[in-house]
Structures are given as C-alpha cells and as structure tokens.
JSON list of C-alpha atoms in Angstrom, two decimals:
[
{"chain": "R", "resi": 1, "resn": "UNK", "atom": "CA", "xyz": [11.89, -0.97, 5.47]},
{"chain": "R", "resi": 2, "resn": "UNK", "atom": "CA", "xyz": [12.68, 1.42, 8.28]},
{"chain": "R", "resi": 3, "resn": "UNK", "atom": "CA", "xyz": [12.57, -0.31, 11.65]},
{"chain": "R", "resi": 4, "resn": "UNK", "atom": "CA", "xyz": [10.68, 0.45, 14.82]},
{"chain": "R", "resi": 5, "resn": "UNK", "atom": "CA", "xyz": [11.60, -0.35, 18.41]},
{"chain": "R", "resi": 6, "resn": "UNK", "atom": "CA", "xyz": [8.98, -1.01, 21.05]},
{"chain": "R", "resi": 7, "resn": "UNK", "atom": "CA", "xyz": [9.13, -2.36, 24.59]},
{"chain": "R", "resi": 8, "resn": "UNK", "atom": "CA", "xyz": [8.29, -6.06, 24.70]},
{"chain": "R", "resi": 9, "resn": "UNK", "atom": "CA", "xyz": [5.61, -5.62, 27.30]},
{"chain": "R", "resi": 10, "resn": "UNK", "atom": "CA", "xyz": [3.78, -3.04, 29.39]},
{"chain": "R", "resi": 11, "resn": "UNK", "atom": "CA", "xyz": [1.26, -3.20, 32.16]},
{"chain": "R", "resi": 12, "resn": "UNK", "atom": "CA", "xyz": [-1.39, -0.76, 33.25]},
{"chain": "R", "resi": 13, "resn": "UNK", "atom": "CA", "xyz": [-4.53, -0.58, 35.32]},
{"chain": "R", "resi": 14, "resn": "UNK", "atom": "CA", "xyz": [-8.07, -0.42, 34.13]},
{"chain": "R", "resi": 15, "resn": "UNK", "atom": "CA", "xyz": [-9.47, 3.08, 33.58]},
{"chain": "R", "resi": 16, "resn": "UNK", "atom": "CA", "xyz": [-6.03, 4.65, 33.59]},
{"chain": "R", "resi": 17, "resn": "UNK", "atom": "CA", "xyz": [-4.30, 6.19, 30.56]},
{"chain": "R", "resi": 18, "resn": "UNK", "atom": "CA", "xyz": [-1.69, 4.14, 28.74]},
{"chain": "R", "resi": 19, "resn": "UNK", "atom": "CA", "xyz": [1.21, 5.55, 26.78]},
{"chain": "R", "resi": 20, "resn": "UNK", "atom": "CA", "xyz": [2.82, 3.09, 24.37]},
{"chain": "R", "resi": 21, "resn": "UNK", "atom": "CA", "xyz": [6.15, 4.33, 23.00]},
{"chain": "R", "resi": 22, "resn": "UNK", "atom": "CA", "xyz": [7.72, 3.59, 19.65]},
{"chain": "R", "resi": 23, "resn": "UNK", "atom": "CA", "xyz": [11.15, 4.63, 18.40]},
{"chain": "R", "resi": 24, "resn": "UNK", "atom": "CA", "xyz": [11.76, 4.97, 14.68]},
{"chain": "R", "resi": 25, "resn": "UNK", "atom": "CA", "xyz": [14.98, 6.92, 14.36]},
{"chain": "R", "resi": 26, "resn": "UNK", "atom": "CA", "xyz": [15.54, 5.92, 10.72]},
{"chain": "R", "resi": 27, "resn": "UNK", "atom": "CA", "xyz": [12.16, 7.13, 9.55]},
{"chain": "R", "resi": 28, "resn": "UNK", "atom": "CA", "xyz": [12.19, 8.89, 6.20]},
{"chain": "R", "resi": 29, "resn": "UNK", "atom": "CA", "xyz": [10.31, 12.04, 5.41]},
{"chain": "R", "resi": 30, "resn": "UNK", "atom": "CA", "xyz": [7.57, 10.21, 3.55]},
{"chain": "R", "resi": 31, "resn": "UNK", "atom": "CA", "xyz": [6.96, 7.34, 5.98]},
{"chain": "R", "resi": 32, "resn": "UNK", "atom": "CA", "xyz": [3.60, 7.11, 7.67]},
{"chain": "R", "resi": 33, "resn": "UNK", "atom": "CA", "xyz": [3.41, 5.83, 11.25]},
{"chain": "R", "resi": 34, "resn": "UNK", "atom": "CA", "xyz": [0.77, 3.17, 11.73]},
{"chain": "R", "resi": 35, "resn": "UNK", "atom": "CA", "xyz": [-0.50, 1.40, 14.82]},
{"chain": "R", "resi": 36, "resn": "UNK", "atom": "CA", "xyz": [-2.35, -1.89, 14.82]},
{"chain": "R", "resi": 37, "resn": "UNK", "atom": "CA", "xyz": [-3.31, -4.16, 17.65]},
{"chain": "R", "resi": 38, "resn": "UNK", "atom": "CA", "xyz": [-3.95, -7.87, 17.81]},
{"chain": "R", "resi": 39, "resn": "UNK", "atom": "CA", "xyz": [-6.12, -9.64, 20.34]},
{"chain": "R", "resi": 40, "resn": "UNK", "atom": "CA", "xyz": [-5.41, -13.32, 21.02]},
{"chain": "R", "resi": 41, "resn": "UNK", "atom": "CA", "xyz": [-6.30, -15.64, 18.13]},
{"chain": "R", "resi": 42, "resn": "UNK", "atom": "CA", "xyz": [-7.56, -12.78, 15.97]},
{"chain": "R", "resi": 43, "resn": "UNK", "atom": "CA", "xyz": [-6.28, -10.84, 13.02]},
{"chain": "R", "resi": 44, "resn": "UNK", "atom": "CA", "xyz": [-4.78, -7.40, 13.68]},
{"chain": "R", "resi": 45, "resn": "UNK", "atom": "CA", "xyz": [-7.03, -4.38, 13.96]},
{"chain": "R", "resi": 46, "resn": "UNK", "atom": "CA", "xyz": [-6.23, -0.90, 12.70]},
{"chain": "R", "resi": 47, "resn": "UNK", "atom": "CA", "xyz": [-5.88, 1.64, 15.50]},
{"chain": "R", "resi": 48, "resn": "UNK", "atom": "CA", "xyz": [-4.55, 4.88, 14.06]},
{"chain": "R", "resi": 49, "resn": "UNK", "atom": "CA", "xyz": [-1.96, 6.37, 11.74]},
{"chain": "R", "resi": 50, "resn": "UNK", "atom": "CA", "xyz": [-0.30, 9.71, 11.11]},
{"chain": "R", "resi": 51, "resn": "UNK", "atom": "CA", "xyz": [2.44, 11.50, 9.24]},
{"chain": "R", "resi": 52, "resn": "UNK", "atom": "CA", "xyz": [3.53, 14.62, 11.11]},
{"chain": "R", "resi": 53, "resn": "UNK", "atom": "CA", "xyz": [0.70, 16.04, 13.18]},
{"chain": "R", "resi": 54, "resn": "UNK", "atom": "CA", "xyz": [-0.86, 14.45, 16.22]},
{"chain": "R", "resi": 55, "resn": "UNK", "atom": "CA", "xyz": [-3.98, 12.45, 15.43]},
{"chain": "R", "resi": 56, "resn": "UNK", "atom": "CA", "xyz": [-7.07, 11.55, 17.41]},
{"chain": "R", "resi": 57, "resn": "UNK", "atom": "CA", "xyz": [-9.82, 9.05, 16.73]},
{"chain": "R", "resi": 58, "resn": "UNK", "atom": "CA", "xyz": [-12.39, 7.17, 18.73]},
{"chain": "R", "resi": 59, "resn": "UNK", "atom": "CA", "xyz": [-9.91, 4.50, 19.74]},
{"chain": "R", "resi": 60, "resn": "UNK", "atom": "CA", "xyz": [-6.78, 6.40, 20.61]},
{"chain": "R", "resi": 61, "resn": "UNK", "atom": "CA", "xyz": [-4.49, 9.36, 20.09]},
{"chain": "R", "resi": 62, "resn": "UNK", "atom": "CA", "xyz": [-1.16, 9.38, 18.31]},
{"chain": "R", "resi": 63, "resn": "UNK", "atom": "CA", "xyz": [1.47, 11.83, 19.45]},
{"chain": "R", "resi": 64, "resn": "UNK", "atom": "CA", "xyz": [4.35, 12.26, 17.00]},
{"chain": "R", "resi": 65, "resn": "UNK", "atom": "CA", "xyz": [7.61, 13.86, 18.07]},
{"chain": "R", "resi": 66, "resn": "UNK", "atom": "CA", "xyz": [8.63, 16.99, 16.24]},
{"chain": "R", "resi": 67, "resn": "UNK", "atom": "CA", "xyz": [11.63, 15.23, 14.66]},
{"chain": "R", "resi": 68, "resn": "UNK", "atom": "CA", "xyz": [9.38, 12.23, 13.90]},
{"chain": "R", "resi": 69, "resn": "UNK", "atom": "CA", "xyz": [11.93, 9.83, 15.35]},
{"chain": "R", "resi": 70, "resn": "UNK", "atom": "CA", "xyz": [9.48, 8.60, 17.93]},
{"chain": "R", "resi": 71, "resn": "UNK", "atom": "CA", "xyz": [5.77, 8.42, 18.56]},
{"chain": "R", "resi": 72, "resn": "UNK", "atom": "CA", "xyz": [3.41, 7.47, 21.37]},
{"chain": "R", "resi": 73, "resn": "UNK", "atom": "CA", "xyz": [0.09, 5.74, 21.16]},
{"chain": "R", "resi": 74, "resn": "UNK", "atom": "CA", "xyz": [-2.20, 6.97, 23.90]},
{"chain": "R", "resi": 75, "resn": "UNK", "atom": "CA", "xyz": [-5.17, 5.02, 25.19]},
{"chain": "R", "resi": 76, "resn": "UNK", "atom": "CA", "xyz": [-6.97, 7.58, 27.28]},
{"chain": "R", "resi": 77, "resn": "UNK", "atom": "CA", "xyz": [-8.83, 5.20, 29.56]},
{"chain": "R", "resi": 78, "resn": "UNK", "atom": "CA", "xyz": [-7.79, 1.58, 29.30]},
{"chain": "R", "resi": 79, "resn": "UNK", "atom": "CA", "xyz": [-10.30, -1.21, 29.59]},
{"chain": "R", "resi": 80, "resn": "UNK", "atom": "CA", "xyz": [-9.73, -4.93, 29.90]},
{"chain": "R", "resi": 81, "resn": "UNK", "atom": "CA", "xyz": [-10.61, -5.24, 26.21]},
{"chain": "R", "resi": 82, "resn": "UNK", "atom": "CA", "xyz": [-7.55, -3.16, 25.34]},
{"chain": "R", "resi": 83, "resn": "UNK", "atom": "CA", "xyz": [-5.26, -6.00, 26.40]},
{"chain": "R", "resi": 84, "resn": "UNK", "atom": "CA", "xyz": [-3.50, -6.92, 23.18]},
{"chain": "R", "resi": 85, "resn": "UNK", "atom": "CA", "xyz": [-0.23, -6.78, 21.29]},
{"chain": "R", "resi": 86, "resn": "UNK", "atom": "CA", "xyz": [0.26, -3.30, 19.84]},
{"chain": "R", "resi": 87, "resn": "UNK", "atom": "CA", "xyz": [2.35, -2.91, 16.71]},
{"chain": "R", "resi": 88, "resn": "UNK", "atom": "CA", "xyz": [3.98, 0.31, 15.55]},
{"chain": "R", "resi": 89, "resn": "UNK", "atom": "CA", "xyz": [4.73, 0.10, 11.84]},
{"chain": "R", "resi": 90, "resn": "UNK", "atom": "CA", "xyz": [6.22, 2.46, 9.29]},
{"chain": "R", "resi": 91, "resn": "UNK", "atom": "CA", "xyz": [4.73, 2.53, 5.83]},
{"chain": "R", "resi": 92, "resn": "UNK", "atom": "CA", "xyz": [6.48, 4.18, 2.93]},
{"chain": "R", "resi": 93, "resn": "UNK", "atom": "CA", "xyz": [4.40, 6.50, 0.86]},
{"chain": "R", "resi": 94, "resn": "UNK", "atom": "CA", "xyz": [4.43, 5.61, -2.79]},
{"chain": "R", "resi": 95, "resn": "UNK", "atom": "CA", "xyz": [2.66, 3.67, -5.44]},
{"chain": "R", "resi": 96, "resn": "UNK", "atom": "CA", "xyz": [4.43, 0.37, -5.80]},
{"chain": "R", "resi": 97, "resn": "UNK", "atom": "CA", "xyz": [4.07, -1.78, -2.69]},
{"chain": "R", "resi": 98, "resn": "UNK", "atom": "CA", "xyz": [2.93, 1.24, -0.75]},
{"chain": "R", "resi": 99, "resn": "UNK", "atom": "CA", "xyz": [0.45, -0.61, 1.34]},
{"chain": "R", "resi": 100, "resn": "UNK", "atom": "CA", "xyz": [2.63, -3.50, 2.40]},
{"chain": "R", "resi": 101, "resn": "UNK", "atom": "CA", "xyz": [3.01, -3.50, 6.17]},
{"chain": "R", "resi": 102, "resn": "UNK", "atom": "CA", "xyz": [5.94, -5.25, 7.84]},
{"chain": "R", "resi": 103, "resn": "UNK", "atom": "CA", "xyz": [5.25, -6.09, 11.48]},
{"chain": "R", "resi": 104, "resn": "UNK", "atom": "CA", "xyz": [7.85, -5.91, 14.24]},
{"chain": "R", "resi": 105, "resn": "UNK", "atom": "CA", "xyz": [7.58, -7.66, 17.58]},
{"chain": "R", "resi": 106, "resn": "UNK", "atom": "CA", "xyz": [5.14, -5.23, 19.13]},
{"chain": "R", "resi": 107, "resn": "UNK", "atom": "CA", "xyz": [4.30, -4.46, 22.76]},
{"chain": "R", "resi": 108, "resn": "UNK", "atom": "CA", "xyz": [2.18, -6.87, 24.75]},
{"chain": "R", "resi": 109, "resn": "UNK", "atom": "CA", "xyz": [-0.12, -4.71, 26.88]},
{"chain": "R", "resi": 110, "resn": "UNK", "atom": "CA", "xyz": [-1.62, -6.20, 30.02]},
{"chain": "R", "resi": 111, "resn": "UNK", "atom": "CA", "xyz": [-4.47, -4.41, 31.76]},
{"chain": "R", "resi": 112, "resn": "UNK", "atom": "CA", "xyz": [-5.04, -5.14, 35.43]},
{"chain": "R", "resi": 113, "resn": "UNK", "atom": "CA", "xyz": [-8.59, -4.96, 36.81]},
{"chain": "Y", "resi": 1, "resn": "UNK", "atom": "CA", "xyz": [-17.99, -1.21, 7.67]},
{"chain": "Y", "resi": 2, "resn": "UNK", "atom": "CA", "xyz": [-15.51, -3.00, 5.46]},
{"chain": "Y", "resi": 3, "resn": "UNK", "atom": "CA", "xyz": [-14.80, -6.57, 6.41]},
{"chain": "Y", "resi": 4, "resn": "UNK", "atom": "CA", "xyz": [-12.33, -9.15, 5.30]},
{"chain": "Y", "resi": 5, "resn": "UNK", "atom": "CA", "xyz": [-13.47, -12.70, 5.86]},
{"chain": "Y", "resi": 6, "resn": "UNK", "atom": "CA", "xyz": [-11.42, -15.88, 5.90]},
{"chain": "Y", "resi": 7, "resn": "UNK", "atom": "CA", "xyz": [-12.50, -19.46, 5.58]},
{"chain": "Y", "resi": 8, "resn": "UNK", "atom": "CA", "xyz": [-11.99, -21.89, 7.16]},
{"chain": "Y", "resi": 9, "resn": "UNK", "atom": "CA", "xyz": [-11.13, -20.48, 10.57]},
{"chain": "Y", "resi": 10, "resn": "UNK", "atom": "CA", "xyz": [-9.63, -23.78, 11.63]},
{"chain": "Y", "resi": 11, "resn": "UNK", "atom": "CA", "xyz": [-8.45, -26.74, 9.60]},
{"chain": "Y", "resi": 12, "resn": "UNK", "atom": "CA", "xyz": [-6.72, -29.95, 10.52]},
{"chain": "Y", "resi": 13, "resn": "UNK", "atom": "CA", "xyz": [-5.18, -32.06, 7.81]},
{"chain": "Y", "resi": 14, "resn": "UNK", "atom": "CA", "xyz": [-2.88, -35.00, 7.35]},
{"chain": "Y", "resi": 15, "resn": "UNK", "atom": "CA", "xyz": [0.70, -34.56, 6.29]},
{"chain": "Y", "resi": 16, "resn": "UNK", "atom": "CA", "xyz": [1.07, -34.58, 2.53]},
{"chain": "Y", "resi": 17, "resn": "UNK", "atom": "CA", "xyz": [-2.34, -33.17, 1.73]},
{"chain": "Y", "resi": 18, "resn": "UNK", "atom": "CA", "xyz": [-3.12, -29.72, 0.35]},
{"chain": "Y", "resi": 19, "resn": "UNK", "atom": "CA", "xyz": [-5.23, -27.13, 2.09]},
{"chain": "Y", "resi": 20, "resn": "UNK", "atom": "CA", "xyz": [-6.93, -24.10, 0.58]},
{"chain": "Y", "resi": 21, "resn": "UNK", "atom": "CA", "xyz": [-7.70, -20.97, 2.59]},
{"chain": "Y", "resi": 22, "resn": "UNK", "atom": "CA", "xyz": [-10.02, -18.34, 1.18]},
{"chain": "Y", "resi": 23, "resn": "UNK", "atom": "CA", "xyz": [-9.88, -14.61, 1.83]},
{"chain": "Y", "resi": 24, "resn": "UNK", "atom": "CA", "xyz": [-12.82, -12.47, 0.77]},
{"chain": "Y", "resi": 25, "resn": "UNK", "atom": "CA", "xyz": [-13.30, -8.75, 0.87]},
{"chain": "Y", "resi": 26, "resn": "UNK", "atom": "CA", "xyz": [-16.90, -7.93, 1.74]},
{"chain": "Y", "resi": 27, "resn": "UNK", "atom": "CA", "xyz": [-18.45, -4.60, 0.71]},
{"chain": "Y", "resi": 28, "resn": "UNK", "atom": "CA", "xyz": [-15.41, -3.53, -1.28]},
{"chain": "Y", "resi": 29, "resn": "UNK", "atom": "CA", "xyz": [-13.10, -4.63, -4.05]},
{"chain": "Y", "resi": 30, "resn": "UNK", "atom": "CA", "xyz": [-9.46, -5.39, -3.47]},
{"chain": "Y", "resi": 31, "resn": "UNK", "atom": "CA", "xyz": [-7.00, -5.55, -6.33]},
{"chain": "Y", "resi": 32, "resn": "UNK", "atom": "CA", "xyz": [-4.31, -6.34, -3.79]},
{"chain": "Y", "resi": 33, "resn": "UNK", "atom": "CA", "xyz": [-4.39, -8.61, -0.77]},
{"chain": "Y", "resi": 34, "resn": "UNK", "atom": "CA", "xyz": [-1.64, -9.66, 1.58]},
{"chain": "Y", "resi": 35, "resn": "UNK", "atom": "CA", "xyz": [-0.98, -13.01, 3.20]},
{"chain": "Y", "resi": 36, "resn": "UNK", "atom": "CA", "xyz": [0.75, -13.31, 6.54]},
{"chain": "Y", "resi": 37, "resn": "UNK", "atom": "CA", "xyz": [1.81, -16.26, 8.67]},
{"chain": "Y", "resi": 38, "resn": "UNK", "atom": "CA", "xyz": [2.13, -16.16, 12.44]},
{"chain": "Y", "resi": 39, "resn": "UNK", "atom": "CA", "xyz": [3.70, -18.79, 14.67]},
{"chain": "Y", "resi": 40, "resn": "UNK", "atom": "CA", "xyz": [2.76, -18.95, 18.37]},
{"chain": "Y", "resi": 41, "resn": "UNK", "atom": "CA", "xyz": [4.00, -15.98, 20.41]},
{"chain": "Y", "resi": 42, "resn": "UNK", "atom": "CA", "xyz": [5.62, -14.45, 17.33]},
{"chain": "Y", "resi": 43, "resn": "UNK", "atom": "CA", "xyz": [4.80, -11.51, 15.15]},
{"chain": "Y", "resi": 44, "resn": "UNK", "atom": "CA", "xyz": [3.16, -11.63, 11.75]},
{"chain": "Y", "resi": 45, "resn": "UNK", "atom": "CA", "xyz": [5.44, -12.48, 8.86]},
{"chain": "Y", "resi": 46, "resn": "UNK", "atom": "CA", "xyz": [4.47, -11.22, 5.42]},
{"chain": "Y", "resi": 47, "resn": "UNK", "atom": "CA", "xyz": [4.45, -14.11, 2.96]},
{"chain": "Y", "resi": 48, "resn": "UNK", "atom": "CA", "xyz": [3.22, -12.62, -0.28]},
{"chain": "Y", "resi": 49, "resn": "UNK", "atom": "CA", "xyz": [1.24, -9.95, -2.05]},
{"chain": "Y", "resi": 50, "resn": "UNK", "atom": "CA", "xyz": [-1.71, -11.24, -4.02]},
{"chain": "Y", "resi": 51, "resn": "UNK", "atom": "CA", "xyz": [-2.48, -9.26, -7.16]},
{"chain": "Y", "resi": 52, "resn": "UNK", "atom": "CA", "xyz": [-5.81, -9.58, -8.96]},
{"chain": "Y", "resi": 53, "resn": "UNK", "atom": "CA", "xyz": [-5.33, -10.92, -12.47]},
{"chain": "Y", "resi": 54, "resn": "UNK", "atom": "CA", "xyz": [-1.59, -11.41, -12.20]},
{"chain": "Y", "resi": 55, "resn": "UNK", "atom": "CA", "xyz": [1.02, -13.42, -10.36]},
{"chain": "Y", "resi": 56, "resn": "UNK", "atom": "CA", "xyz": [1.56, -13.02, -6.67]},
{"chain": "Y", "resi": 57, "resn": "UNK", "atom": "CA", "xyz": [4.71, -11.39, -5.37]},
{"chain": "Y", "resi": 58, "resn": "UNK", "atom": "CA", "xyz": [6.45, -13.52, -2.76]},
{"chain": "Y", "resi": 59, "resn": "UNK", "atom": "CA", "xyz": [8.69, -12.32, 0.04]},
{"chain": "Y", "resi": 60, "resn": "UNK", "atom": "CA", "xyz": [12.22, -13.60, 0.22]},
{"chain": "Y", "resi": 61, "resn": "UNK", "atom": "CA", "xyz": [12.42, -17.11, 1.59]},
{"chain": "Y", "resi": 62, "resn": "UNK", "atom": "CA", "xyz": [8.80, -18.02, 0.88]},
{"chain": "Y", "resi": 63, "resn": "UNK", "atom": "CA", "xyz": [8.43, -20.97, -1.49]},
{"chain": "Y", "resi": 64, "resn": "UNK", "atom": "CA", "xyz": [6.04, -20.02, -4.25]},
{"chain": "Y", "resi": 65, "resn": "UNK", "atom": "CA", "xyz": [5.47, -23.65, -5.23]},
{"chain": "Y", "resi": 66, "resn": "UNK", "atom": "CA", "xyz": [4.61, -24.51, -1.66]},
{"chain": "Y", "resi": 67, "resn": "UNK", "atom": "CA", "xyz": [2.22, -21.64, -1.05]},
{"chain": "Y", "resi": 68, "resn": "UNK", "atom": "CA", "xyz": [0.10, -21.13, -4.14]},
{"chain": "Y", "resi": 69, "resn": "UNK", "atom": "CA", "xyz": [-1.79, -17.87, -4.30]},
{"chain": "Y", "resi": 70, "resn": "UNK", "atom": "CA", "xyz": [-4.61, -17.15, -6.69]},
{"chain": "Y", "resi": 71, "resn": "UNK", "atom": "CA", "xyz": [-6.45, -13.84, -6.92]},
{"chain": "Y", "resi": 72, "resn": "UNK", "atom": "CA", "xyz": [-9.03, -14.57, -9.58]},
{"chain": "Y", "resi": 73, "resn": "UNK", "atom": "CA", "xyz": [-11.53, -11.87, -8.71]},
{"chain": "Y", "resi": 74, "resn": "UNK", "atom": "CA", "xyz": [-11.63, -8.48, -7.05]},
{"chain": "Y", "resi": 75, "resn": "UNK", "atom": "CA", "xyz": [-13.08, -9.96, -3.88]},
{"chain": "Y", "resi": 76, "resn": "UNK", "atom": "CA", "xyz": [-11.36, -13.30, -3.49]},
{"chain": "Y", "resi": 77, "resn": "UNK", "atom": "CA", "xyz": [-7.81, -14.46, -2.93]},
{"chain": "Y", "resi": 78, "resn": "UNK", "atom": "CA", "xyz": [-6.90, -18.03, -2.06]},
{"chain": "Y", "resi": 79, "resn": "UNK", "atom": "CA", "xyz": [-3.82, -19.49, -0.44]},
{"chain": "Y", "resi": 80, "resn": "UNK", "atom": "CA", "xyz": [-3.16, -23.17, -1.00]},
{"chain": "Y", "resi": 81, "resn": "UNK", "atom": "CA", "xyz": [-0.62, -24.89, 1.18]},
{"chain": "Y", "resi": 82, "resn": "UNK", "atom": "CA", "xyz": [0.55, -27.79, -0.96]},
{"chain": "Y", "resi": 83, "resn": "UNK", "atom": "CA", "xyz": [1.85, -31.05, 0.45]},
{"chain": "Y", "resi": 84, "resn": "UNK", "atom": "CA", "xyz": [1.49, -29.73, 3.96]},
{"chain": "Y", "resi": 85, "resn": "UNK", "atom": "CA", "xyz": [3.86, -30.84, 6.70]},
{"chain": "Y", "resi": 86, "resn": "UNK", "atom": "CA", "xyz": [3.70, -30.32, 10.47]},
{"chain": "Y", "resi": 87, "resn": "UNK", "atom": "CA", "xyz": [6.08, -27.36, 10.23]},
{"chain": "Y", "resi": 88, "resn": "UNK", "atom": "CA", "xyz": [3.46, -25.59, 8.09]},
{"chain": "Y", "resi": 89, "resn": "UNK", "atom": "CA", "xyz": [1.13, -25.55, 11.07]},
{"chain": "Y", "resi": 90, "resn": "UNK", "atom": "CA", "xyz": [0.52, -21.89, 11.76]},
{"chain": "Y", "resi": 91, "resn": "UNK", "atom": "CA", "xyz": [-1.99, -19.06, 11.89]},
{"chain": "Y", "resi": 92, "resn": "UNK", "atom": "CA", "xyz": [-2.51, -17.67, 8.39]},
{"chain": "Y", "resi": 93, "resn": "UNK", "atom": "CA", "xyz": [-3.95, -14.19, 8.08]},
{"chain": "Y", "resi": 94, "resn": "UNK", "atom": "CA", "xyz": [-4.97, -12.23, 5.01]},
{"chain": "Y", "resi": 95, "resn": "UNK", "atom": "CA", "xyz": [-5.53, -8.52, 4.67]},
{"chain": "Y", "resi": 96, "resn": "UNK", "atom": "CA", "xyz": [-6.78, -6.03, 2.14]},
{"chain": "Y", "resi": 97, "resn": "UNK", "atom": "CA", "xyz": [-6.57, -2.25, 1.94]},
{"chain": "Y", "resi": 98, "resn": "UNK", "atom": "CA", "xyz": [-9.83, -0.39, 2.43]},
{"chain": "Y", "resi": 99, "resn": "UNK", "atom": "CA", "xyz": [-9.04, 2.82, 0.63]},
{"chain": "Y", "resi": 100, "resn": "UNK", "atom": "CA", "xyz": [-6.25, 2.61, -1.89]},
{"chain": "Y", "resi": 101, "resn": "UNK", "atom": "CA", "xyz": [-3.30, 4.69, -0.76]},
{"chain": "Y", "resi": 102, "resn": "UNK", "atom": "CA", "xyz": [-4.44, 5.17, 2.84]},
{"chain": "Y", "resi": 103, "resn": "UNK", "atom": "CA", "xyz": [-2.38, 2.33, 4.18]},
{"chain": "Y", "resi": 104, "resn": "UNK", "atom": "CA", "xyz": [-5.22, 1.19, 6.37]},
{"chain": "Y", "resi": 105, "resn": "UNK", "atom": "CA", "xyz": [-5.45, -2.57, 6.10]},
{"chain": "Y", "resi": 106, "resn": "UNK", "atom": "CA", "xyz": [-8.39, -4.68, 7.15]},
{"chain": "Y", "resi": 107, "resn": "UNK", "atom": "CA", "xyz": [-7.44, -8.11, 8.37]},
{"chain": "Y", "resi": 108, "resn": "UNK", "atom": "CA", "xyz": [-9.30, -11.36, 8.25]},
{"chain": "Y", "resi": 109, "resn": "UNK", "atom": "CA", "xyz": [-10.01, -13.37, 11.37]},
{"chain": "Y", "resi": 110, "resn": "UNK", "atom": "CA", "xyz": [-7.19, -15.74, 10.55]},
{"chain": "Y", "resi": 111, "resn": "UNK", "atom": "CA", "xyz": [-7.09, -19.44, 9.72]},
{"chain": "Y", "resi": 112, "resn": "UNK", "atom": "CA", "xyz": [-5.39, -21.84, 12.06]},
{"chain": "Y", "resi": 113, "resn": "UNK", "atom": "CA", "xyz": [-3.83, -24.74, 10.21]},
{"chain": "Y", "resi": 114, "resn": "UNK", "atom": "CA", "xyz": [-2.77, -27.86, 12.05]},
{"chain": "Y", "resi": 115, "resn": "UNK", "atom": "CA", "xyz": [-0.94, -30.51, 10.08]},
{"chain": "Y", "resi": 116, "resn": "UNK", "atom": "CA", "xyz": [-0.79, -33.92, 11.72]}
]
C-alpha cells in the first residue's frame, strides 16, 4: 500500500479555518485519497475522498495537488467538535481488496476555544 | 443513514476465557466487513477481512486460531477472541462498506475489551 505522511499534531482556534496536509508522493494513478477522523473512544468517521479534482461536502473540502503527490483537508470553520485524529489514507482502485483501508498515524487536531 | 453497530461496547473478562464481539450492518447488506484493533494512543491496525459465506482473510501476523471470524449472514460478522490474555486488551472496531466500490467505510462504535 502506498504510504501517506501527516504531521503528528496540529492546533487551531475555534471558528478559524484549518488546513491539514498529507503527503503521498508514491501515489499511483488509480489511488483514491480518503480522509477519516476519529473522536476519542469512537470508531472512525468518513470525512471526504477524491481522485483528481478538488471535492467539497458538508463537512470539509479536499484540495488535491495537480501532481497528486499531496492533498489538504480543509475545515472551513473549526468547532470544538472537530477535535479529533484525522487520517489520510490511499485506497487502490480495483476489485479484489479494493475497499481495505490501511490507517497511518494520523494528525491529532486540537481546537482552542 | 447507514449504520454499523457493535456489541458489546465494553467487556471485561478473565484470562483464558473467550469473548465474542458482534458487528451488524443496519439498513444495508455487507458481503465484506473489516476488523481492526487499536491500542491506546495508536492507530487502527487491520486484522482481517470478513467475507460472507467464506473464510476470513487475515493480515500478516494475526493469528487466525486466536481471532475467529464468522460472517454467517449479510448483516452480521462476529469476532471471537479465544483464550484471551491481558495483552489482547484493546479497542476492537469493525467496518463495512456502504456502497460497493466507493471506498467509503462505515465504522462501528468499537468494543473495548479488558482481560484481567
């Protein structure tokens, strides 16, 4: 599985935008970029995913570099409930084992009131 | 929306006993489910892929005789930790894909196992 690199931790203030970076220099042309987050003592929660184009949903935006070797998860206006560990994961497109997700260490996001 | 439910959420057992954790997909069918284990302050580690009607596929280093997985129906997968020991104490999480091929996984709430 292609690997991702994320900062161990980040800190931001409530109601400010947050940009969470992820490097994936060994990404292949058919890998999707997924983001999940995990609140304490809970299972992970899907945030967003994309392939080449930038993506927006109600939770966040995903900005993908033109060479696809990096991406940024954008929380437009952080709230205290966004404090979590955010995981950037690559998923290979395909049939066999296509939906298996391998988690890295993630970024622990702290939101200050 | 789609939900994946786990039971029990917490379980405490004595060393040497076996513990079964259930993972159910509500509102949708899941031919595949995934089991993860997470130790404190660590990331999720994929243990195995549960396949409905066939044998589970285990990740390297995971003992299949220790962690028995059964996926007898399209909505239920079970993980049995056999002859549990204190080092098996962990947070066990299951997941199932919502739409096949989308890669979006729904995760259960997790089951915290404590082995005394």
